Structure formats: structure tokens, C-alpha cells
Amino acid sequence: MRALIVEDDPQLASQLVDAMRQAGFATDTASDGEDGEYLGSTETYDVAILDLGLPSMSGIEVLTRWRDQGNAMPVLILTARGDWTDKVAGFRAGADDYAVKPFRLDEVVLRAQTLIRRAAGHARAVITAGSLRLDAQLGVITRDDVALKLTAFETRILTYLLHHHDRVVTRTELSEHLYEADTDRDFKSIEVVIGRLRKKVGDGIIETRRGEGYVLRSKAPA
Ligand code: CA
């Protein structure tokens, strides 16, 4: 999963980045509205965390532009304490949720994960596929109730595939949700990691469709 953080307070931005990375997210940041708007328009994110008071372009303007372009990514806005008009303006512009400053970092992470899960169409916090189980809130993946030992990159891939099980996820799509903006995207290493994951999750769960991509099956083929 991949997140965009638009926040001009450098300390808060770096705390958010640390918390999101720790929760398994590839994370990009922008410190002003224009950069944030650009990244959100040109890159692919599972969620954006958007401060409203920003230099060069307000958070409301950024959000309005994204929505005008038809960009439906989940957006969590950060508002000042007790500023009701900010929240109303944020929701009118298309925000999905908000967190009031000062907030707990784990609350923001939790809200971001919830938005992603809902956007992928999952009503419950636990996503299951065969003997695999992802607690989307805790970020823990188990197989037959035993926690899988996964690297950060393996977790990112498997989390994305579990959110989008039973449909073809192309390698391009997958790569867009795995890497931070300044990283080389490498299909070969995805292929290698998928191979390793296949051994960890068991046979028949992750299927490769030649020339198409990958399908994570929630039920074994009949
Ligand atoms: Ca600010």
C-alpha cells in the first residue's frame, strides 16, 4: 500500500512518515499544496493524508482539484482543533475522514487503513482468503492462525493482493502501489518476491496469469 502525506510542518510530516512506514506503507511527502496536488494527480496512492493549512495552495483547493479530475482516492484531512468550518469545507470538497490536531499517530494510521479497506469494498476489518487472514487494522497476516514471517516488501505485496483478491492485478498496478516516488520500479524483483510468497502462503493461492498479472484466490479452484 502507498500513501501520500501533504503537511508543511516538517516535524509532524516526519512523524507521520515514520508511523505510516512502520505500518507497511510506501510513503511520499509534499510540504506545500502545489507539490501535493501534483503528486496526487500524477502518482497512484491508496490514501492521502492532507493538511488544510498549506503554503502555495490550500488543502481545500488541492482536494477540490483532485476531485475535479475524477480522482477518487481516499483522503483524510488534518484540521485544527475545534475548527468546525474547516471540517465542513473539507467534506464538501470531497474528504472521506478527518483527524483533529493534535492527534495520536496511531489514530491517523488506523483511520487511513480503514479508508483503504472500505474503498476496496471490505466491510470488515478482517479479510480472509482460504487459510489466509489479514487483520487490516493490525496489519498482521496469518496462515492457519499462525502469523506469517514476511519482509516489509512481501507484506506490502500480500496486503495489496488480499485487499483485491479474486481479480487480476497487473504488474504495473502492483508496482504503482509498492514503491515510493523516487524508487526504481522493478518487475523482476516483484516476480521473485511473488515466488517466495507463494511458498509461504501455500499452493494455488497466488496464480500468475502470463502477460496479465496475478490473481489471489480466496477459494481454491474447484
Ligand atoms: Ca499546516
mmCIF file of C-alpha atoms and ligand atoms in Angstrom:
data_model
loop_
_atom_site.group_PDB
_atom_site.id
_atom_site.type_symbol
_atom_site.label_atom_id
_atom_site.label_comp_id
_atom_site.label_asym_id
_atom_site.label_seq_id
_atom_site.Cartn_x
_atom_site.Cartn_y
_atom_site.Cartn_z
ATOM 1 C CA MET A 1 0.000 0.000 0.000
ATOM 2 C CA ARG A 2 1.133 3.503 -0.761
ATOM 3 C CA ALA A 3 0.318 6.795 0.965
ATOM 4 C CA LEU A 4 0.785 10.485 0.183
ATOM 5 C CA ILE A 5 1.334 12.888 3.067
ATOM 6 C CA VAL A 6 0.885 16.611 2.415
ATOM 7 C CA GLU A 7 1.976 18.523 5.520
ATOM 8 C CA ASP A 8 4.101 21.665 5.834
ATOM 9 C CA ASP A 9 5.163 21.160 9.455
ATOM 10 C CA PRO A 10 8.419 19.206 8.950
ATOM 11 C CA GLN A 11 8.354 17.576 12.365
ATOM 12 C CA LEU A 12 4.775 16.406 12.044
ATOM 13 C CA ALA A 13 5.397 15.270 8.464
ATOM 14 C CA SER A 14 8.344 13.121 9.505
ATOM 15 C CA GLN A 15 6.381 11.619 12.413
ATOM 16 C CA LEU A 16 3.566 10.736 10.016
ATOM 17 C CA VAL A 17 6.007 9.213 7.521
ATOM 18 C CA ASP A 18 7.618 7.087 10.253
ATOM 19 C CA ALA A 19 4.242 5.895 11.534
ATOM 20 C CA MET A 20 2.947 5.056 8.052
ATOM 21 C CA ARG A 21 6.166 3.295 7.015
ATOM 22 C CA GLN A 22 6.105 1.308 10.220
ATOM 23 C CA ALA A 23 2.571 0.232 9.323
ATOM 24 C CA GLY A 24 3.951 -1.053 5.999
ATOM 25 C CA PHE A 25 3.185 1.846 3.666
ATOM 26 C CA ALA A 26 5.350 3.153 0.878
ATOM 27 C CA THR A 27 5.099 6.859 1.675
ATOM 28 C CA ASP A 28 5.670 10.038 -0.343
ATOM 29 C CA THR A 29 5.544 13.541 1.098
ATOM 30 C CA ALA A 30 4.923 17.070 -0.101
ATOM 31 C CA SER A 31 5.468 20.158 2.046
ATOM 32 C CA ASP A 32 3.249 22.551 0.112
ATOM 33 C CA GLY A 33 -0.075 22.498 -1.694
ATOM 34 C CA GLU A 34 1.232 22.703 -5.249
ATOM 35 C CA ASP A 35 3.632 19.787 -4.853
ATOM 36 C CA GLY A 36 0.966 17.785 -3.061
ATOM 37 C CA GLU A 37 -1.591 18.460 -5.782
ATOM 38 C CA TYR A 38 0.934 17.433 -8.442
ATOM 39 C CA LEU A 39 1.948 14.182 -6.739
ATOM 40 C CA GLY A 40 -1.672 13.240 -6.065
ATOM 41 C CA SER A 41 -2.540 13.896 -9.718
ATOM 42 C CA THR A 42 0.398 12.089 -11.295
ATOM 43 C CA GLU A 43 1.135 9.175 -8.945
ATOM 44 C CA THR A 44 -1.083 6.398 -7.626
ATOM 45 C CA TYR A 45 -1.922 6.269 -3.919
ATOM 46 C CA ASP A 46 -4.143 4.116 -1.751
ATOM 47 C CA VAL A 47 -4.718 7.024 0.620
ATOM 48 C CA ALA A 48 -3.749 10.690 1.039
ATOM 49 C CA ILE A 49 -3.290 12.482 4.351
ATOM 50 C CA LEU A 50 -3.807 16.167 3.643
ATOM 51 C CA ASP A 51 -3.216 19.139 5.921
ATOM 52 C CA LEU A 52 -5.588 22.047 5.207
ATOM 53 C CA GLY A 53 -3.323 24.986 6.070
ATOM 54 C CA LEU A 54 -0.561 24.756 3.448
ATOM 55 C CA PRO A 55 1.750 27.190 1.611
ATOM 56 C CA SER A 56 1.165 27.909 -2.119
ATOM 57 C CA MET A 57 -2.244 26.197 -2.313
ATOM 58 C CA SER A 58 -4.710 25.390 0.480
ATOM 59 C CA GLY A 59 -5.612 21.794 1.285
ATOM 60 C CA ILE A 60 -9.208 22.529 0.253
ATOM 61 C CA GLU A 61 -8.013 23.742 -3.167
ATOM 62 C CA VAL A 62 -5.766 20.673 -3.547
ATOM 63 C CA LEU A 63 -8.642 18.344 -2.727
ATOM 64 C CA THR A 64 -11.064 20.225 -4.988
ATOM 65 C CA ARG A 65 -8.638 19.863 -7.918
ATOM 66 C CA TRP A 66 -8.143 16.140 -7.305
ATOM 67 C CA ARG A 67 -11.886 15.547 -7.206
ATOM 68 C CA ASP A 68 -12.462 17.732 -10.285
ATOM 69 C CA GLN A 69 -10.023 15.454 -12.150
ATOM 70 C CA GLY A 70 -12.128 12.472 -11.102
ATOM 71 C CA ASN A 71 -9.513 11.251 -8.613
ATOM 72 C CA ALA A 72 -11.423 9.157 -6.070
ATOM 73 C CA MET A 73 -8.557 8.139 -3.763
ATOM 74 C CA PRO A 74 -9.491 8.143 -0.073
ATOM 75 C CA VAL A 75 -8.453 11.423 1.575
ATOM 76 C CA LEU A 76 -8.050 12.047 5.281
ATOM 77 C CA ILE A 77 -7.778 15.736 6.168
ATOM 78 C CA LEU A 78 -5.906 17.175 9.142
ATOM 79 C CA THR A 79 -7.739 20.046 10.802
ATOM 80 C CA ALA A 80 -7.072 22.433 13.676
ATOM 81 C CA ARG A 81 -8.829 21.767 16.938
ATOM 82 C CA GLY A 82 -12.455 22.822 17.065
ATOM 83 C CA ASP A 83 -12.471 24.308 13.596
ATOM 84 C CA TRP A 84 -15.915 23.171 12.516
ATOM 85 C CA THR A 85 -15.976 25.262 9.334
ATOM 86 C CA ASP A 86 -12.734 23.563 8.200
ATOM 87 C CA LYS A 87 -14.315 20.148 8.588
ATOM 88 C CA VAL A 88 -17.451 21.173 6.688
ATOM 89 C CA ALA A 89 -15.387 22.711 3.879
ATOM 90 C CA GLY A 90 -13.238 19.580 3.800
ATOM 91 C CA PHE A 91 -16.171 17.214 3.486
ATOM 92 C CA ARG A 92 -17.816 19.451 0.866
ATOM 93 C CA ALA A 93 -14.587 19.327 -1.143
ATOM 94 C CA GLY A 94 -14.633 15.534 -1.010
ATOM 95 C CA ALA A 95 -12.749 14.442 2.132
ATOM 96 C CA ASP A 96 -13.537 10.965 3.472
ATOM 97 C CA ASP A 97 -12.471 11.454 7.074
ATOM 98 C CA TYR A 98 -10.583 13.865 9.290
ATOM 99 C CA ALA A 99 -8.246 13.903 12.276
ATOM 100 C CA VAL A 100 -8.042 16.864 14.630
ATOM 101 C CA LYS A 101 -4.626 18.228 15.635
ATOM 102 C CA PRO A 102 -3.044 17.283 17.967
ATOM 103 C CA PHE A 103 -3.813 13.661 17.160
ATOM 104 C CA ARG A 104 -2.312 10.328 18.072
ATOM 105 C CA LEU A 105 -0.256 8.989 15.179
ATOM 106 C CA ASP A 106 -1.723 5.506 15.530
ATOM 107 C CA GLU A 107 -5.205 7.005 15.221
ATOM 108 C CA VAL A 108 -4.282 8.512 11.845
ATOM 109 C CA VAL A 109 -2.779 5.207 10.682
ATOM 110 C CA LEU A 110 -5.903 3.359 11.821
ATOM 111 C CA ARG A 111 -8.200 5.781 10.016
ATOM 112 C CA ALA A 112 -6.090 5.557 6.851
ATOM 113 C CA GLN A 113 -6.213 1.750 6.905
ATOM 114 C CA THR A 114 -9.971 1.819 7.427
ATOM 115 C CA LEU A 115 -10.478 4.151 4.444
ATOM 116 C CA ILE A 116 -8.386 1.865 2.216
ATOM 117 C CA ARG A 117 -10.247 -1.250 3.294
ATOM 118 C CA ARG A 118 -13.640 0.381 2.678
ATOM 119 C CA ALA A 119 -12.538 1.774 -0.685
ATOM 120 C CA ALA A 120 -11.600 -1.788 -1.688
ATOM 121 C CA GLY A 121 -15.131 -2.878 -0.749
ATOM 122 C CA HIS A 122 -14.434 -4.723 2.505
ATOM 123 C CA ALA A 123 -16.958 -4.138 5.263
ATOM 124 C CA ARG A 124 -14.972 -5.973 7.907
ATOM 125 C CA ALA A 125 -11.551 -5.280 9.384
ATOM 126 C CA VAL A 126 -10.505 -8.872 8.715
ATOM 127 C CA ILE A 127 -10.016 -10.029 5.124
ATOM 128 C CA THR A 128 -9.817 -13.792 4.588
ATOM 129 C CA ALA A 129 -8.723 -15.883 1.614
ATOM 130 C CA GLY A 130 -8.616 -19.627 2.181
ATOM 131 C CA SER A 131 -6.429 -20.208 5.215
ATOM 132 C CA LEU A 132 -5.003 -16.677 4.951
ATOM 133 C CA ARG A 133 -6.284 -13.957 7.193
ATOM 134 C CA LEU A 134 -5.336 -10.282 7.136
ATOM 135 C CA ASP A 135 -6.232 -8.166 10.111
ATOM 136 C CA ALA A 136 -6.295 -4.906 8.170
ATOM 137 C CA GLN A 137 -6.309 -2.902 11.388
ATOM 138 C CA LEU A 138 -3.284 -4.558 12.961
ATOM 139 C CA GLY A 139 -1.584 -5.249 9.632
ATOM 140 C CA VAL A 140 -0.992 -8.869 10.655
ATOM 141 C CA ILE A 141 -1.296 -11.726 8.143
ATOM 142 C CA THR A 142 -1.797 -15.269 9.415
ATOM 143 C CA ARG A 143 -2.000 -18.659 7.733
ATOM 144 C CA ASP A 144 -3.989 -21.231 9.695
ATOM 145 C CA ASP A 145 -3.878 -18.808 12.635
ATOM 146 C CA VAL A 146 -0.077 -18.655 12.653
ATOM 147 C CA ALA A 147 1.492 -15.260 11.864
ATOM 148 C CA LEU A 148 3.460 -15.374 8.610
ATOM 149 C CA LYS A 149 7.080 -14.232 8.770
ATOM 150 C CA LEU A 150 7.229 -11.680 5.979
ATOM 151 C CA THR A 151 9.607 -8.937 4.931
ATOM 152 C CA ALA A 152 8.225 -5.400 4.632
ATOM 153 C CA PHE A 153 8.078 -5.739 0.840
ATOM 154 C CA GLU A 154 6.370 -9.140 0.996
ATOM 155 C CA THR A 155 3.821 -7.691 3.431
ATOM 156 C CA ARG A 156 3.132 -4.777 1.090
ATOM 157 C CA ILE A 157 2.506 -7.082 -1.882
ATOM 158 C CA LEU A 158 0.398 -9.585 0.016
ATOM 159 C CA THR A 159 -1.647 -6.850 1.716
ATOM 160 C CA TYR A 160 -2.451 -5.310 -1.656
ATOM 161 C CA LEU A 161 -3.356 -8.669 -3.225
ATOM 162 C CA LEU A 162 -5.549 -9.588 -0.249
ATOM 163 C CA HIS A 163 -7.416 -6.278 -0.490
ATOM 164 C CA HIS A 164 -8.036 -7.017 -4.175
ATOM 165 C CA HIS A 165 -8.472 -10.783 -4.145
ATOM 166 C CA ASP A 166 -10.160 -12.725 -6.958
ATOM 167 C CA ARG A 167 -9.309 -10.254 -9.674
ATOM 168 C CA VAL A 168 -6.302 -9.813 -11.922
ATOM 169 C CA VAL A 169 -3.816 -7.313 -10.501
ATOM 170 C CA THR A 170 -1.404 -6.327 -13.260
ATOM 171 C CA ARG A 171 2.300 -5.964 -12.535
ATOM 172 C CA THR A 172 2.060 -2.265 -13.401
ATOM 173 C CA GLU A 173 -0.803 -1.773 -10.956
ATOM 174 C CA LEU A 174 1.048 -3.687 -8.266
ATOM 175 C CA SER A 175 4.263 -1.719 -8.807
ATOM 176 C CA GLU A 176 2.356 1.578 -8.506
ATOM 177 C CA HIS A 177 1.210 0.599 -5.019
ATOM 178 C CA LEU A 178 4.564 -0.726 -3.759
ATOM 179 C CA TYR A 179 7.227 1.839 -4.484
ATOM 180 C CA GLU A 180 7.884 5.357 -3.268
ATOM 181 C CA ALA A 181 8.105 8.051 -5.953
ATOM 182 C CA ASP A 182 11.906 8.178 -6.204
ATOM 183 C CA THR A 183 12.421 4.403 -6.349
ATOM 184 C CA ASP A 184 13.075 2.355 -9.486
ATOM 185 C CA ARG A 185 10.171 0.079 -10.263
ATOM 186 C CA ASP A 186 11.367 -3.386 -10.938
ATOM 187 C CA PHE A 187 9.050 -6.083 -12.296
ATOM 188 C CA LYS A 188 11.746 -8.738 -11.896
ATOM 189 C CA SER A 189 12.013 -8.270 -8.145
ATOM 190 C CA ILE A 190 8.216 -8.364 -7.869
ATOM 191 C CA GLU A 191 8.281 -11.701 -9.693
ATOM 192 C CA VAL A 192 10.936 -13.017 -7.284
ATOM 193 C CA VAL A 193 9.028 -11.864 -4.210
ATOM 194 C CA ILE A 194 5.804 -13.388 -5.559
ATOM 195 C CA GLY A 195 7.702 -16.680 -5.910
ATOM 196 C CA ARG A 196 8.802 -16.500 -2.276
ATOM 197 C CA LEU A 197 5.310 -15.526 -1.134
ATOM 198 C CA ARG A 198 3.800 -18.466 -2.962
ATOM 199 C CA LYS A 199 5.818 -20.823 -0.769
ATOM 200 C CA LYS A 200 4.774 -19.004 2.387
ATOM 201 C CA VAL A 201 1.041 -18.824 1.640
ATOM 202 C CA GLY A 202 0.655 -22.308 0.131
ATOM 203 C CA ASP A 203 -0.062 -23.725 -3.315
ATOM 204 C CA GLY A 204 -2.814 -22.477 -5.566
ATOM 205 C CA ILE A 205 -3.467 -19.201 -3.759
ATOM 206 C CA ILE A 206 -1.435 -16.775 -5.874
ATOM 207 C CA GLU A 207 -1.850 -17.525 -9.544
ATOM 208 C CA THR A 208 0.277 -15.968 -12.285
ATOM 209 C CA ARG A 209 -1.580 -15.122 -15.481
ATOM 210 C CA ARG A 210 1.025 -14.901 -18.214
ATOM 211 C CA GLY A 211 1.062 -11.475 -19.763
ATOM 212 C CA GLU A 212 -1.682 -10.285 -17.430
ATOM 213 C CA GLY A 213 -0.627 -10.314 -13.807
ATOM 214 C CA TYR A 214 -1.550 -12.037 -10.579
ATOM 215 C CA VAL A 215 -4.743 -13.294 -9.011
ATOM 216 C CA LEU A 216 -5.006 -14.088 -5.329
ATOM 217 C CA ARG A 217 -7.757 -16.658 -4.982
ATOM 218 C CA SER A 218 -9.932 -16.514 -1.885
ATOM 219 C CA LYS A 219 -11.124 -20.068 -2.566
ATOM 220 C CA ALA A 220 -9.198 -22.997 -4.007
ATOM 221 C CA PRO A 221 -10.175 -23.704 -7.628
ATOM 222 C CA ALA A 222 -12.782 -26.472 -7.881
HETATM 223 CA CA CA B 1 -0.155 23.475 8.131
#
